[in-house]
Structure formats: structure tokens, C-alpha cells
XYZ file of C-alpha atoms in Angstrom:
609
model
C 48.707 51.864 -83.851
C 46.167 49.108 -84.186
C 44.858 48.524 -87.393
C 40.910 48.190 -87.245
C 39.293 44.951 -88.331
C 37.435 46.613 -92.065
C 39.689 46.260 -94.744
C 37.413 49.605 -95.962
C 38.240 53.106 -95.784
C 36.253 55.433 -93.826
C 32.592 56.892 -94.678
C 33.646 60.022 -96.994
C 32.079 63.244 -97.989
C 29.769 63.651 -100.981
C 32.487 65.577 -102.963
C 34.718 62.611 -102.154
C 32.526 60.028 -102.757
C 31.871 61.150 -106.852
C 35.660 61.293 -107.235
C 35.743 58.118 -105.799
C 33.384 56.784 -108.117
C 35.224 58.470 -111.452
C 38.363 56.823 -109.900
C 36.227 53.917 -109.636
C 34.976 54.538 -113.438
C 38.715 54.744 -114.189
C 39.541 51.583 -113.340
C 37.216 49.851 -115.162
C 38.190 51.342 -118.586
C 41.284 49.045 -119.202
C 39.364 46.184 -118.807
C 37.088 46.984 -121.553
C 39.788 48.682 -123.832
C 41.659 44.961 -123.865
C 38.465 44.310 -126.613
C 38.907 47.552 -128.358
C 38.240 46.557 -132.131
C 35.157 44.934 -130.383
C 33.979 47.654 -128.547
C 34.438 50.403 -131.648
C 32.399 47.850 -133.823
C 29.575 47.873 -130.931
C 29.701 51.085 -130.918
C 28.783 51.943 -134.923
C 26.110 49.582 -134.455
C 24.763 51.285 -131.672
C 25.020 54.277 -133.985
C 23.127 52.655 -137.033
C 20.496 51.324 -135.163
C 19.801 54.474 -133.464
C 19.816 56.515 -136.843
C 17.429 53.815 -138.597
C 15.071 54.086 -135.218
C 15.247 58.317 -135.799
C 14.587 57.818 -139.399
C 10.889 55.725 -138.975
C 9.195 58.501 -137.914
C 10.226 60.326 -140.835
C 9.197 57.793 -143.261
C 5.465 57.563 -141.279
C 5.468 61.558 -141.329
C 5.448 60.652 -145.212
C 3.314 58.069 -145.258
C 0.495 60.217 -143.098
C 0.495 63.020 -145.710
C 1.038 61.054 -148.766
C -1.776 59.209 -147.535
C -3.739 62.509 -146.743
C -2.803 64.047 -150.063
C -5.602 63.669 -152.874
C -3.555 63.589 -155.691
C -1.582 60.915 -154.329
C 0.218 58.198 -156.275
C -0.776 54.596 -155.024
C 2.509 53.420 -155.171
C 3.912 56.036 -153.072
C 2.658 54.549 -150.229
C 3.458 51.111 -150.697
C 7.129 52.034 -151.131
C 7.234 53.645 -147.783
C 5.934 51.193 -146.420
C 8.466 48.851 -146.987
C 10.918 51.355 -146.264
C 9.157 51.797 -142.869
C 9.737 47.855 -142.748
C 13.316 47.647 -143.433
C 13.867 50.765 -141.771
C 12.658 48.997 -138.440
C 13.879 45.265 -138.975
C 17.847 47.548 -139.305
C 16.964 48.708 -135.538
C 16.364 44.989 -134.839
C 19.466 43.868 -136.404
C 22.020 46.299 -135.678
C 20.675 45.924 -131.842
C 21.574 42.365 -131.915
C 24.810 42.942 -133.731
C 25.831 44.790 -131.057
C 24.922 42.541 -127.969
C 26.899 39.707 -129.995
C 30.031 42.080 -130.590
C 30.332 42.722 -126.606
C 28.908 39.658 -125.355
C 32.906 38.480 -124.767
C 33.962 41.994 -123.933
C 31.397 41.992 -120.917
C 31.914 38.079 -119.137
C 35.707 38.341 -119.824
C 35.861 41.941 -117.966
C 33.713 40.119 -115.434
C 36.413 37.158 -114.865
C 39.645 39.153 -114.894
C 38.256 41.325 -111.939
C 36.835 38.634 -110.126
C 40.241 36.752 -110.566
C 42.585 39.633 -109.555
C 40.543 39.934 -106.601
C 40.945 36.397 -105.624
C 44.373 36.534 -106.323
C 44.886 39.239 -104.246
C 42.884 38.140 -101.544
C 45.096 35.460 -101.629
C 48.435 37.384 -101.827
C 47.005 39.703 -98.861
C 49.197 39.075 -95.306
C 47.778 36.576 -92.644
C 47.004 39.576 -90.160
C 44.470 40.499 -93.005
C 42.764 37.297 -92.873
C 42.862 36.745 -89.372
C 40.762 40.333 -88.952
C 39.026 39.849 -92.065
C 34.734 38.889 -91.946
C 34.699 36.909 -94.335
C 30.819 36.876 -94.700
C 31.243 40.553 -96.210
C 34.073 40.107 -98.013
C 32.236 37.150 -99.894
C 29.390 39.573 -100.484
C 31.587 42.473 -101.346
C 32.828 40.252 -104.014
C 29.425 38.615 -105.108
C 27.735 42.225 -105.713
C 31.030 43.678 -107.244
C 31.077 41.067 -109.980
C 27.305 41.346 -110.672
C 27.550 45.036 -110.587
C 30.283 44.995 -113.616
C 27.674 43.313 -115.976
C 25.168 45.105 -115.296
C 27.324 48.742 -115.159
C 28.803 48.052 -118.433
C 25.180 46.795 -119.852
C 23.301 49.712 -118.616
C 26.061 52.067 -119.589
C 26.446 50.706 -123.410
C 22.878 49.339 -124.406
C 20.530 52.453 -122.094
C 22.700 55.671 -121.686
C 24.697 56.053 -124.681
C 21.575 55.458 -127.075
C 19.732 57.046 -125.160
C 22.091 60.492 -125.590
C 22.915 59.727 -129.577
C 18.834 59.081 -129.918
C 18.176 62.291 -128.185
C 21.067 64.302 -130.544
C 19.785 62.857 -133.684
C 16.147 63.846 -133.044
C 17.207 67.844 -131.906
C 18.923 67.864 -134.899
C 15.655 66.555 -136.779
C 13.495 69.441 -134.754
C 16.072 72.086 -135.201
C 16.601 72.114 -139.154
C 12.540 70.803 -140.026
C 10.600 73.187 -137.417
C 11.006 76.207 -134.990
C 13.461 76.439 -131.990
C 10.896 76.241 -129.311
C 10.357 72.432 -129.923
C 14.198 72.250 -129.276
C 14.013 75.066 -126.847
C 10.795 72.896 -125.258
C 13.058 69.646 -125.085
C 15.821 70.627 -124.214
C 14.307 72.472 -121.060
C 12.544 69.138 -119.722
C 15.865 67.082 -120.847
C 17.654 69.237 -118.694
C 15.091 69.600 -115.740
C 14.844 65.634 -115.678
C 18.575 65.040 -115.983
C 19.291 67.258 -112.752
C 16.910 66.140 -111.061
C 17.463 62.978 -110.964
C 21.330 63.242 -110.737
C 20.866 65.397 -107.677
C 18.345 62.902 -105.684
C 20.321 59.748 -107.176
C 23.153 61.253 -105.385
C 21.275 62.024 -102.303
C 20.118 58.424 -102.316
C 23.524 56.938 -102.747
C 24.601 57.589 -99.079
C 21.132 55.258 -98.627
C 22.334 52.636 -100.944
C 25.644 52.647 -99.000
C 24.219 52.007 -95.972
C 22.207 49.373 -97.396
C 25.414 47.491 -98.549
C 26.849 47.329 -95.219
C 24.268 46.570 -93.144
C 23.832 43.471 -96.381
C 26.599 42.782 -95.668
C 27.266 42.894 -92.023
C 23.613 40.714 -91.867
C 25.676 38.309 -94.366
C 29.158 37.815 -91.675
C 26.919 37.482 -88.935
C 24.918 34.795 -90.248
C 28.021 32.588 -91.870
C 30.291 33.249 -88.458
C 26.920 31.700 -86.358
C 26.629 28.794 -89.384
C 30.774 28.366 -89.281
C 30.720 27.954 -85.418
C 27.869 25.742 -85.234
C 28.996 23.333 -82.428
C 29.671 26.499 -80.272
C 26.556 27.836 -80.660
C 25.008 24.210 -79.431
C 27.855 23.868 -76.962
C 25.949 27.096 -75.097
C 22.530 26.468 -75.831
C 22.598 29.931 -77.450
C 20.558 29.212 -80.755
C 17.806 32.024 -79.467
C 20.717 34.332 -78.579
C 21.864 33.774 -82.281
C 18.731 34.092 -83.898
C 18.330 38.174 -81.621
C 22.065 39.194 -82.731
C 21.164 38.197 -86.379
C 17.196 39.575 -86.010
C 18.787 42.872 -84.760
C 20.907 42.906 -88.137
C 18.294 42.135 -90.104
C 15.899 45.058 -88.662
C 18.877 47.738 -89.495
C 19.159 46.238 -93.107
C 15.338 46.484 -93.156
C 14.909 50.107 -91.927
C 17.597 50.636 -94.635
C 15.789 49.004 -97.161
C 12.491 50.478 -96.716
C 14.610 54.252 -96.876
C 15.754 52.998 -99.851
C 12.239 52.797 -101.551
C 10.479 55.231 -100.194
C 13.136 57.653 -101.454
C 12.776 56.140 -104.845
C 9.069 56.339 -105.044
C 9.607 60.170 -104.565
C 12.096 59.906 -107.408
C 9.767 58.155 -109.928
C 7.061 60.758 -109.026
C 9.175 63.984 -109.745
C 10.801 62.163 -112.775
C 6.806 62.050 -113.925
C 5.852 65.400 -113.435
C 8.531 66.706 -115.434
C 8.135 64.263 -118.584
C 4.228 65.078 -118.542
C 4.772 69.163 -118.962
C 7.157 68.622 -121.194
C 4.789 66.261 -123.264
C 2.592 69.006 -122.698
C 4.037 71.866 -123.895
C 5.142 70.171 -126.838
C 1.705 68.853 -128.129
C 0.405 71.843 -127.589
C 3.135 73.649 -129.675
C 2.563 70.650 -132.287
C -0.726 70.822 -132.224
C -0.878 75.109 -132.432
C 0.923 74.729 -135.643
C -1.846 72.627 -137.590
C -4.013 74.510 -136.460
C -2.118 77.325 -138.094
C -1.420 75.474 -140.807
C 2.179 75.874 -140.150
C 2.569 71.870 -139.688
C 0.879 68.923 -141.478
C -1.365 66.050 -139.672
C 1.795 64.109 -140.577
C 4.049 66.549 -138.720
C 2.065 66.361 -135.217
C 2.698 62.090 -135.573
C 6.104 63.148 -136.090
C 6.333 65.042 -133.279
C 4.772 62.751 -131.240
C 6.358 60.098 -132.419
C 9.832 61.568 -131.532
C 8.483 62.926 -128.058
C 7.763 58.900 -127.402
C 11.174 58.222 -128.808
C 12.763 60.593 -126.242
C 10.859 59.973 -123.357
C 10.345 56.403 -122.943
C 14.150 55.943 -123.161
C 14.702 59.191 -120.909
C 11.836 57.575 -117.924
C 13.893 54.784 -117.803
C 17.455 56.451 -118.210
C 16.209 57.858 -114.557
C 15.944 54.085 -113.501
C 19.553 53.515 -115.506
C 21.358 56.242 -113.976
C 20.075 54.632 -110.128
C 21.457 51.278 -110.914
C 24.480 52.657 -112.386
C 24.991 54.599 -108.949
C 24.216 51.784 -106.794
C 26.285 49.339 -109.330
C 29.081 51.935 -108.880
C 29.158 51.827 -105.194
C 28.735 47.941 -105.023
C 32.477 47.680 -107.361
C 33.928 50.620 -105.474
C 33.703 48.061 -102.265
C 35.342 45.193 -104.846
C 38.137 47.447 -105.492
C 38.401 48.757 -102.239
C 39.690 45.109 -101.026
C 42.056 45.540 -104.422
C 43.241 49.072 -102.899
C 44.765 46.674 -99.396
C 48.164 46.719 -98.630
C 49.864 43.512 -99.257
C 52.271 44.189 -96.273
C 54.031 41.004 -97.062
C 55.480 41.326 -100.693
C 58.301 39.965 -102.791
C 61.519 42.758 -103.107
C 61.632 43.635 -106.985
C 64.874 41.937 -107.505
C 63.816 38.496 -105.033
C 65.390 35.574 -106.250
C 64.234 31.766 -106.500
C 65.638 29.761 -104.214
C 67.509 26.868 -105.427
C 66.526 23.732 -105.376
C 68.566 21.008 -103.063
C 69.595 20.512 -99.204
C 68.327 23.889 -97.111
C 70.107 24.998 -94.007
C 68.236 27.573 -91.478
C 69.124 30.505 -89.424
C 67.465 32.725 -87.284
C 69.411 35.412 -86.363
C 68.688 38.202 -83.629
C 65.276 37.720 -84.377
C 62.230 40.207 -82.370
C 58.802 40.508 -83.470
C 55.467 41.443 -82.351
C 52.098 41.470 -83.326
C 51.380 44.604 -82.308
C 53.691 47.683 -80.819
C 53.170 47.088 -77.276
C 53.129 43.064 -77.343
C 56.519 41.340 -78.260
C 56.439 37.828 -79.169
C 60.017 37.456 -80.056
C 62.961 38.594 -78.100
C 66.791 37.811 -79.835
C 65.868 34.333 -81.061
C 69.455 32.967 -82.472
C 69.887 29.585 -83.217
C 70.531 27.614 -86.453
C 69.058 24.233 -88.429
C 71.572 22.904 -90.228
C 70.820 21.165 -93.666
C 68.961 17.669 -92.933
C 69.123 18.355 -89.019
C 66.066 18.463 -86.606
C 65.665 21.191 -84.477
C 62.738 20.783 -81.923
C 61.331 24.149 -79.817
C 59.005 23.416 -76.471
C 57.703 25.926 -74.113
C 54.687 26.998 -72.447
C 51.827 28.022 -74.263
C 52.028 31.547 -75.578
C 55.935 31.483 -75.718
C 56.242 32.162 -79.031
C 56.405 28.637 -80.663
C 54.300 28.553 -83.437
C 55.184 32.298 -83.680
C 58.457 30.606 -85.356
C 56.881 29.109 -88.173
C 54.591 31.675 -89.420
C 57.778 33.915 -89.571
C 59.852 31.012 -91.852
C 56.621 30.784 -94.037
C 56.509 34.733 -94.239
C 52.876 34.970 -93.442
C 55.029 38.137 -91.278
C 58.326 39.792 -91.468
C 60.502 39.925 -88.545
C 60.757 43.290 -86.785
C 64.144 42.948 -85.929
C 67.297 40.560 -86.954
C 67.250 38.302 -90.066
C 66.323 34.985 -90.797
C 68.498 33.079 -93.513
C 67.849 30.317 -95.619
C 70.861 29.059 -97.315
C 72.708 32.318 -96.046
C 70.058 34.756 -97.817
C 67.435 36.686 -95.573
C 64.220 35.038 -97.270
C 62.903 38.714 -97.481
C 65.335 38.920 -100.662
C 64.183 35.283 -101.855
C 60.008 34.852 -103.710
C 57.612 34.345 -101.951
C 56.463 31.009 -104.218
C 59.877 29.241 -104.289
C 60.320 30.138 -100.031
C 57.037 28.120 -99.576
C 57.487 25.715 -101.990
C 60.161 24.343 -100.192
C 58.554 23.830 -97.023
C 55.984 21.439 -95.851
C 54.241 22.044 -92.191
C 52.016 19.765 -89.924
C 49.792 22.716 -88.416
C 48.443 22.459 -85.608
C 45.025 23.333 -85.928
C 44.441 21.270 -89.192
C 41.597 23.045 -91.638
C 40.288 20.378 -94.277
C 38.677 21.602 -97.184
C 35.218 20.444 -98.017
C 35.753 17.785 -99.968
C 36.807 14.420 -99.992
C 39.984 12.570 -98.085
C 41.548 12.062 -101.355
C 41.269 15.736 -102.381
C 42.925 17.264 -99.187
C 46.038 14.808 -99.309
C 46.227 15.185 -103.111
C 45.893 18.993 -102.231
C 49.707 18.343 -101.473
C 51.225 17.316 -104.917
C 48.854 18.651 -107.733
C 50.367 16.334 -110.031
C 50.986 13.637 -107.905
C 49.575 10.502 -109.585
C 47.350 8.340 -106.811
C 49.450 5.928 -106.179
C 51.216 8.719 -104.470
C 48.612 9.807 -102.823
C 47.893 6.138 -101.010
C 51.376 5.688 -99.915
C 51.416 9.172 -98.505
C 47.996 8.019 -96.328
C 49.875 4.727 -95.784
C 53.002 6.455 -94.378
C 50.328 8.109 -92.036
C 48.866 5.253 -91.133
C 45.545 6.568 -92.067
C 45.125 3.400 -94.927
C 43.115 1.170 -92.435
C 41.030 3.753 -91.196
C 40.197 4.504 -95.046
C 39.748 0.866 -95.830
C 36.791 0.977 -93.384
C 34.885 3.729 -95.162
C 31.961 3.016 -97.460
C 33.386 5.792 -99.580
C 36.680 5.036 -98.988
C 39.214 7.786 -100.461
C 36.020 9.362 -101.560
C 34.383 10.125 -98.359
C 33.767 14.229 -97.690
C 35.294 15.656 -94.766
C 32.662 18.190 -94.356
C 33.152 22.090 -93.585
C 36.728 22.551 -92.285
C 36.328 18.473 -92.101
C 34.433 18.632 -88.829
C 32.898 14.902 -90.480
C 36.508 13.659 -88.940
C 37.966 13.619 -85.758
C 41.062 15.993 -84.694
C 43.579 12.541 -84.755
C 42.102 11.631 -88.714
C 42.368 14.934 -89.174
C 45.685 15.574 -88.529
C 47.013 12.156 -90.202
C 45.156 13.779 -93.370
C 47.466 16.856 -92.633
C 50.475 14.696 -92.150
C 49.745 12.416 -94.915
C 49.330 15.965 -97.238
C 52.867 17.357 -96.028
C 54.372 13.807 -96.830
C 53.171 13.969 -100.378
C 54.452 17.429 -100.861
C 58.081 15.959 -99.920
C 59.690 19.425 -99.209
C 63.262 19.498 -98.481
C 62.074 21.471 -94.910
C 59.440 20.228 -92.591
C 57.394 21.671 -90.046
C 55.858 19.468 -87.601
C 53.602 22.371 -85.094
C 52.250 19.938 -82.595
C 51.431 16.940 -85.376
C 50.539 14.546 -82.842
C 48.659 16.774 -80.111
C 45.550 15.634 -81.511
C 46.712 11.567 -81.524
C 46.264 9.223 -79.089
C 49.105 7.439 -77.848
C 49.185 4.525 -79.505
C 48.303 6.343 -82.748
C 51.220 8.575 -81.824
C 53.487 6.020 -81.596
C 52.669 4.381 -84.587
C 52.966 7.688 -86.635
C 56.275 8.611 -84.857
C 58.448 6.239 -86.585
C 56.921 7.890 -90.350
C 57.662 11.156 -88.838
C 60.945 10.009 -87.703
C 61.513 8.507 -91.179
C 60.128 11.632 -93.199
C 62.094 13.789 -91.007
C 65.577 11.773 -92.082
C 67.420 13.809 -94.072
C 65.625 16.815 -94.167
C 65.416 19.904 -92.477
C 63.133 19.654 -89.742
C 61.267 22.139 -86.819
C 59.577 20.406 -84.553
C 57.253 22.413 -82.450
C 56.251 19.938 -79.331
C 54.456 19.773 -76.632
C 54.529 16.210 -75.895
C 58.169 15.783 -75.395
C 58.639 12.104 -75.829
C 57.950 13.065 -79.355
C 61.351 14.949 -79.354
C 64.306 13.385 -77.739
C 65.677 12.177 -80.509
C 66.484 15.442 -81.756
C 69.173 16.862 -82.648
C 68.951 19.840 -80.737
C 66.325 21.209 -77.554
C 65.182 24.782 -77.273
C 63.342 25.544 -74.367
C 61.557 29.171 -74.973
C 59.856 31.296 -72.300
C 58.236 34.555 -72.614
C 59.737 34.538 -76.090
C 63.215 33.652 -75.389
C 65.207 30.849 -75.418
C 66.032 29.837 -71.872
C 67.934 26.642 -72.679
C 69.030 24.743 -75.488
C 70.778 21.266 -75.908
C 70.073 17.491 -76.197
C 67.602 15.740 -74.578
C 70.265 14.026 -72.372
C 71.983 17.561 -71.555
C 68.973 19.173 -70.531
C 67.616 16.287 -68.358
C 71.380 16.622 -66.369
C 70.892 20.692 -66.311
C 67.605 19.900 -64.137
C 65.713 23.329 -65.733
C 62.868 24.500 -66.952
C 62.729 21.410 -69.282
C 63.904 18.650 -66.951
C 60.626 20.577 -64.871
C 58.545 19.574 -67.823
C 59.806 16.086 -68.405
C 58.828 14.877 -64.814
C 55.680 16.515 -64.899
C 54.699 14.393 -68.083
C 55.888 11.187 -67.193
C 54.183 11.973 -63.765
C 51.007 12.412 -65.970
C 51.356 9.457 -68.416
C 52.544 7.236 -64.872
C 49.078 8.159 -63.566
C 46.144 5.411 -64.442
C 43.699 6.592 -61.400
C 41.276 8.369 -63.891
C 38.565 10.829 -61.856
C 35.306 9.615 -62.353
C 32.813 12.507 -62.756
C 29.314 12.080 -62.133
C 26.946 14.058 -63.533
C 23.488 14.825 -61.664
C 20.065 16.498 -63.438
């Protein structure tokens, strides 16, 4: 079956979507935990400063009818006072103490996720990344990693004081006063809290939405930006700008869903904090009037009922953004939760370093079910032989070389490097060994010296110029202001295909594998640049083992074997010499390209406005 372009699951039910997000929750955990000493010591100053901010209005209940009393002692006063003071500075200070204490927990929990996605992004098969929109994905990760911090700062510096704040003052209200003031609060703490869990979790399926149409506004703009030239090629900026404007109006209707729901949030969040207020001045103020409770005992109350509620109006906000920060990581660790496909067998091996010898053996693959590439492909490289492979396009050339890499595994037969199918050999050593020419060469942005050093890490410079000399890119560097410290530009579109395919070649020289891959290295060379690159190519090929994957074939009869594939097979195989005399398929090919290179009558085309 074909697999679908989203690396996402499918839209789930409500039900499934909250276990989703305490699986979700679940994987977080460890990455906190690895700080645990840290965490715990946050934790009891989260505790302390909540118990000194619960204890102020005490001391000012004191203060109020010490102050009210006639017979009062002046210095009674005073000395609460400056409990009041030290009593609020130990908020202050315990508050800090606790954002320095998980300052390191929170970044560092930040970078390990952000790494093990990259590294998995990285360690995901090429049929991911050839589907992939990579727009989204770049956003998935961008909002993931901005969602941690603020998850883990909402969760640890709103909701948990918030809750011990709230159990410290109905433990105040239940042993100095009647139950209804608990009975009161805990009624409107419990009205508020479902309330806004039930709409928050209406308005989730919103803030879903929201994220993909973000993010599908996001791929659609970078694909248009990334294919720039096509889009001028076709005149089709104004088509462009409608595909991206309709994007943009789905992400917008979203949006404005988004905030109306809130708005209607915020409201019913209000009614319900002022009747609880309500009901509890009232009480408060019933019992003075009583003389049940003091002046000082109606600031208390009040005090406490600002305490609560402040913290509990914006816990409504918290527990939104801890939703929507919830559903932004879930689509982070979704791209965690892709198959590899391609992964290393538990007991893989290195593979040795030295001379390398090649066989594919009753080889088939396909891409897909219903669309073989690859039909019983046998044939051997021996160690420091060249091997070259020609055929029409779309006979399964290049098919070749993604299967020795292992961007895919075979679906039938074996292929053997130094007699072991490289499925039982790592991934890291298999690659290692090989160095390739592609075909279509991608630059990164950066400058010339950057992509050939991109090679050889630790290659010193002087490496790195004799590699661009053995390319014969040196004189075309010489003439650059920058020289080796020119930018190529996105995917080095600043360079032409021949300089950048000389970069390519220069970077697979430095590497110095003992296999090469050469995947049409000169298609993109004129001839005399192709000439004068052949005899490096010739000279880095001595001694190694070498595919060549041609389509020019004067740049392959000195090989030291021909196979000629079609439809996926090979149809002949031999020396240049041999299959010239068997007058085939490839002695067909050989007079139609001399017949082409013979011909010096150029068309002229004239264009007319």
C-alpha cells in the first residue's frame, strides 16, 4: 500500500486525543527527572514561598486588630510589621531561588529533545525525506521546542503554586472560621476548574487545526521560495501569491475561531470568580456584623479571596497554553514516533577497514508494490576494479547506488561487501567507506571551502586545495574576489551545474573512500572541462573500488567491465571492445553519440515578439 506523504497520524477522537496528550506528558518526565536533586530543591522552594505568601495575611489580620484594639501595646505593631516585611521579601526570595534551581533543568530538557529529533530526522529512510514538507516539519519542530519551555514553566512556576496556595489557605479557613467559607470556595474552585477544562478541551480540536493550517501556510511558502527560478521560469508569481493567499485565509478563519472561542472562555471564567467573591464577602462581611469576625478577619478574608483568585483567573489562561503547548510537542514527538525503516541489526558489525570488494547478488527492488525497479541484478566489483552501468533513463541506474548506500533495502537477493550482506554491517562504517559524485549535486549554503571541507572534517586546508586542484576547480577559485570564501547560495544556485559538480567531485576526493561512486559526475561538464577532469577521475578511481554510473560513454571505456541495463535488467555486460563487436543495445548507443558529438551544424532558433 502507498504510504501517504504526512509523517502524522490521523485526526483522533477526543477520548484519544487526552491519552495522547498523558502519553505525551509521559514522555516528557525523563527529561526533567535527569535534574532530579534540582527539581526536588525547586520544588521546597516553591513550597516556602507559597507558605510565607499564606502567612502575610495572617500577620496584617494582626496588625488590623492590634491596631484597632485600645489597649494596644505600641510595639506590637511595629514588630508585625517587620514580620509582614520579612514575611514578604521570603516570597521574593524563595521565588527566585527557584527559577535559578531549574533554569538548567528547563534549556537542557529543551536541547536534548530538539537534538533527538534532529538526530532522528536524520536517521529517518530517504523515502521519508523525499515525501516529507519540509516547511512543516521545520515548524513542527520550531513550536515543539518553544512549547517545552513554556509547558514546563507554566506547569512549575503557575499550576503547582497555584494548587499548594489554594490547600494552604482551605486549611487556614477550615481550622480559623466556619465550613461555608471552605464550602463557598471550594464550590467556585470547582465550578471554574470544570469549566474551563471542559471548553479548553473543546477548543483544542481549534488549536489543532490552527497548527496545521500554520503549518501547511509555512511548506507552501518555503516550497514557492525553494523553487524560485521555476516560479519565474512560468511567469506564475500571481499564481503563487493565490495558492499561498488561499492558505493564509484557512489559517485566518482558524485563527479568528480560535479567539472568539476564547473570549467566551474569559467571560464564563469571570462570572464564576465574581459570585464566588460574592458570596464570600457577604459571608465575611455577615459575620462582623454579628460580631462573629473582627475588622481584621474580613481583610483576611479578602485578602486570601485575592490570593486565590488572581492566581486561579490566570490558571484558566495557564491551563489554555498548557493545552495548546501540549498539542504543539505531541506533533514534535509524533515525527520521533516514525519508523526508521532503514536500521542497523542489533548485532551489525563495523566493517573493516582496507581494500572492499562488491557483490550484488539476485538483487529486485521496487519503490512501491506494483513498480519494480530491479529485476535479478548479479554482477560483482572486485576490490580496486571499476565497474561502469549505462542505460536509458529510468533503467534503474542510480537505483544501484542508493541501494549500496542503504538509503533502501533490497526486496529480494543480497548485496555483499567483503562477503557480508551490508544489512548485517552499521550503518556509519557502510557509508564511511564510500564516497559518491551525485548527480544532482546539493551545496550547502555556505562557502566553496565549507562544502569541499564538508568531506574530511578534520582535513587540514591544505587538503582541502589539493582536493579542488585535483578537480580542476583551483583556477576558477583563483578568479573569485572571495576566493575559497565565496557563498554558494541556497542549494549553491550562486554556481553553475559544471562548478557545482567539480565542488562535489573535489568533496568525494577529500573524503578518499576506499569505494567510489561516480552517478553521472561529468553530465553537468562541458567537454573540455570533462576531459580535463577525466584523467583525476581516472587517477582517483586507480586502485579503488569504483561504480561508474554514465551516460556519456566516452567517459567509460576504460573500464573494467560494461553493464548495459534496460527496464531494470542487465541486457549485456563486457568491455568496451566486446560490446562494440556484439553490435547491441550499447554498440546502438555508441554510434548515436559519436553521431551527436560528429555533428557541428548547430540549429539556429529565432525568437519573434
Amino acid at each position: 500500500m502507498r504510504r501517504t506523504a504526512s509523517p502524522y497520524p490521523a485526526p483522533v477522537s477526543p477520548a484519544a486525543a487526552n491519552a495522547h496528550l498523558g502519553a505525551t506528558l509521559h514522555k516528557l518526565l525523563p527529561y526533567l527527572w535527569q535534574y532530579k536533586w534540582r527539581v526536588l530543591l525547586a520544588l521546597s522552594c516553591l513550597f516556602s514561598a507559597k507558605l510565607a505568601n499564606v502567612t502575610v495575611p495572617l500577620v496584617f489580620k494582626e496588625m488590623i486588630d492590634g491596631l484597632s484594639s485600645t489597649q494596644q501595646a505600641l510595639t506590637l505593631p511595629a514588630l508585625l510589621l517587620l514580620l509582614y516585611g520579612a514575611l514578604r521579601f521570603s516570597t521574593s526570595l524563595f521565588t527566585e531561588l527557584r527559577e535559578i534551581l531549574f533554569a538548567r533543568v528547563t534549556q537542557r530538557a529543551v536541547r536534548r529533545i530538539a537534538l533527538e529529533v534532529f538526530r532522528h530526522l536524520h536517521e529517518l529512510s530517504l523515502r521519508f525525506h523525499l515525501e516529507r514538507q519540509t516547511g512543516g516539519v521545520s515548524r513542527d519542530i520550531e513550536r515543539g521546542s518553544r512549547s517545552i519551555s513554556s509547558l514546563i514553566s507554566y506547569t512549575l512556576y503557575s499550576i503547582l503554586p497555584t494548587l499548594v496556595e489554594i490547600t494552604l489557605v482551605l486549611v487556614i479557613l477550615l481550622l480559623r472560621y466556619d465550613s461555608a467559607f471552605v464550602l463557598i470556595t471550594l464550590a467556585s474552585l470547582a465550578t471554574y476548574v470544570v469549566f474551563t477544562i471542559k471548553v479548553s478541551n473543546w477548543r483544542i480540536a481549534i488549536r489543532r487545526k490552527l497548527n496545521e493550517m500554520d503549518s501547511a501556510a509555512n511548506t507552501r511558502a518555503i516550497d514557492s521560495l525553494l523553487n524560485y527560478e521555476t516560479v519565474k521560469y512560468f511567469n506564475n508569481e500571481e499564481y503563487e501569491a493565490r495558492r499561498y493567499d488561499r492558505q493564509m485565509q484557512e489559517w485566518e478563519d482558524a485563527a479568528t475561531r480560535s479567539q472568539v472561542s476564547l473570549s467566551w472562555l474569559n467571560l464564563g471564567q469571570q462570572v464564576i470568580i465574581a459570585l464566588g467573591v460574592t458570596a464570600m464577602m457577604w459571608r465575611a462581611a455577615s459575620g462582623v456584623v454579628d460580631g462573629s469576625m473582627t475588622i481584621g478577619d474580613l481583610v483576611l478574608v479578602n485578602a486570601f479571596l485575592i490570593q486565590l483568585y488572581m492566581p486561579l483567573n490566570f490558571l484558566g489562561v495557564v491551563y489554555r497554553e498548557i493545552r495548546q503547548a501540549l498539542a504543539d510537542i505531541e506533533r514534535m514527538f509524533d515525527l520521533l514516533a516514525v519508523n526508521r525503516e532503514i536500521a542497523d541489526a542489533p548485532d551489525a558489525a563495523c566493517l573493516a577497514a582496507g581494500a572492499v570488494q562488491i557483490r550484488f547478488s539476485e538483487v529486485d527492488f521496487s519503490y512501491e508494490p506494483n513498480r519494480q525497479i530491479l529485476q535479478r541484478i548479479d554482477f560483482a566489483i572486485p576490490a580496486g576494479r571499476t565497474v561502469a552501468v549505462v542505460g536509458e533513463s529510468g533503467s534503474g541506474k542510480s537505483t544501484l547506488a542508493r541501494l549500496l548506500y542503504r538509503f533502501y533495502d533490497v526486496s529480494a537477493g543480497h548485496i555483499l561487501v567483503n562477503g557480508v550482506d551490508l544489512r548485517d554491517l552499521t550503518q556509519t562504517s557502510l557509508r564511511s567507506a564510500i564516497g559518491i559524485v551525485p548527480q544532482d549535486t546539493v551545496l550547502f549554503n555556505d562557502t566553496i571551502y565549507y562544502n569541499i571541507h564538508y568531506g574530511q572534517p578534520e582535513a587540514s586546508r591544505e587538503q582541502v586545495i589539493a582536493a579542488a586542484a585535483a578537480a580542476q576547480l583551483s583556477s576558477f577559485i583563483d578568479l573569485l574576489p572571495d576566493g575559497y570564501e565565496t557563498r554558494v547560495g541556497e542549494r549553491g544556485l550562486k554556481l553553475s551545474g559544471g562548478e557545482k559538480q567539480r565542488v562535489a567531485i573535489a568533496r568525494a576526493l577529500l573524503k578518499n573512500p576506499p569505494v567510489l561512486i561516480f552517478d553521472e559526475a561529468t553530465s553537468a561538464l562541458d567537454s573540455k572541462t570533462e576531459k580535463a577532469i577525466q584523467a583525476s577521475l581516472d587517477n582517483a578511481a586507480r586502485g579503488r573500488t569504483t561504480l561508474i554510473i554514465a551516460h556519456r560513454l566516452s567517459t567509460i571505456m576504460n573500464a573494467d567491465e560494461i553493464l548495459v541495463m534496460d527496464a531494470g535488467r542487465i541486457v549485456e555486460r563486457g568491455s568496451h571492445m566486446k560490446l562494440l563487436d556484439a553490435s547491441g543495445l550499447y554498440a546502438q548507443m555508441w554510434a548515436l553519440q559519436q553521431l551527436e558529438e560528429s555533428s557541428d551544424a548547430p540549429a539556429l532558433l529565432v525568437s519573434q515578439c
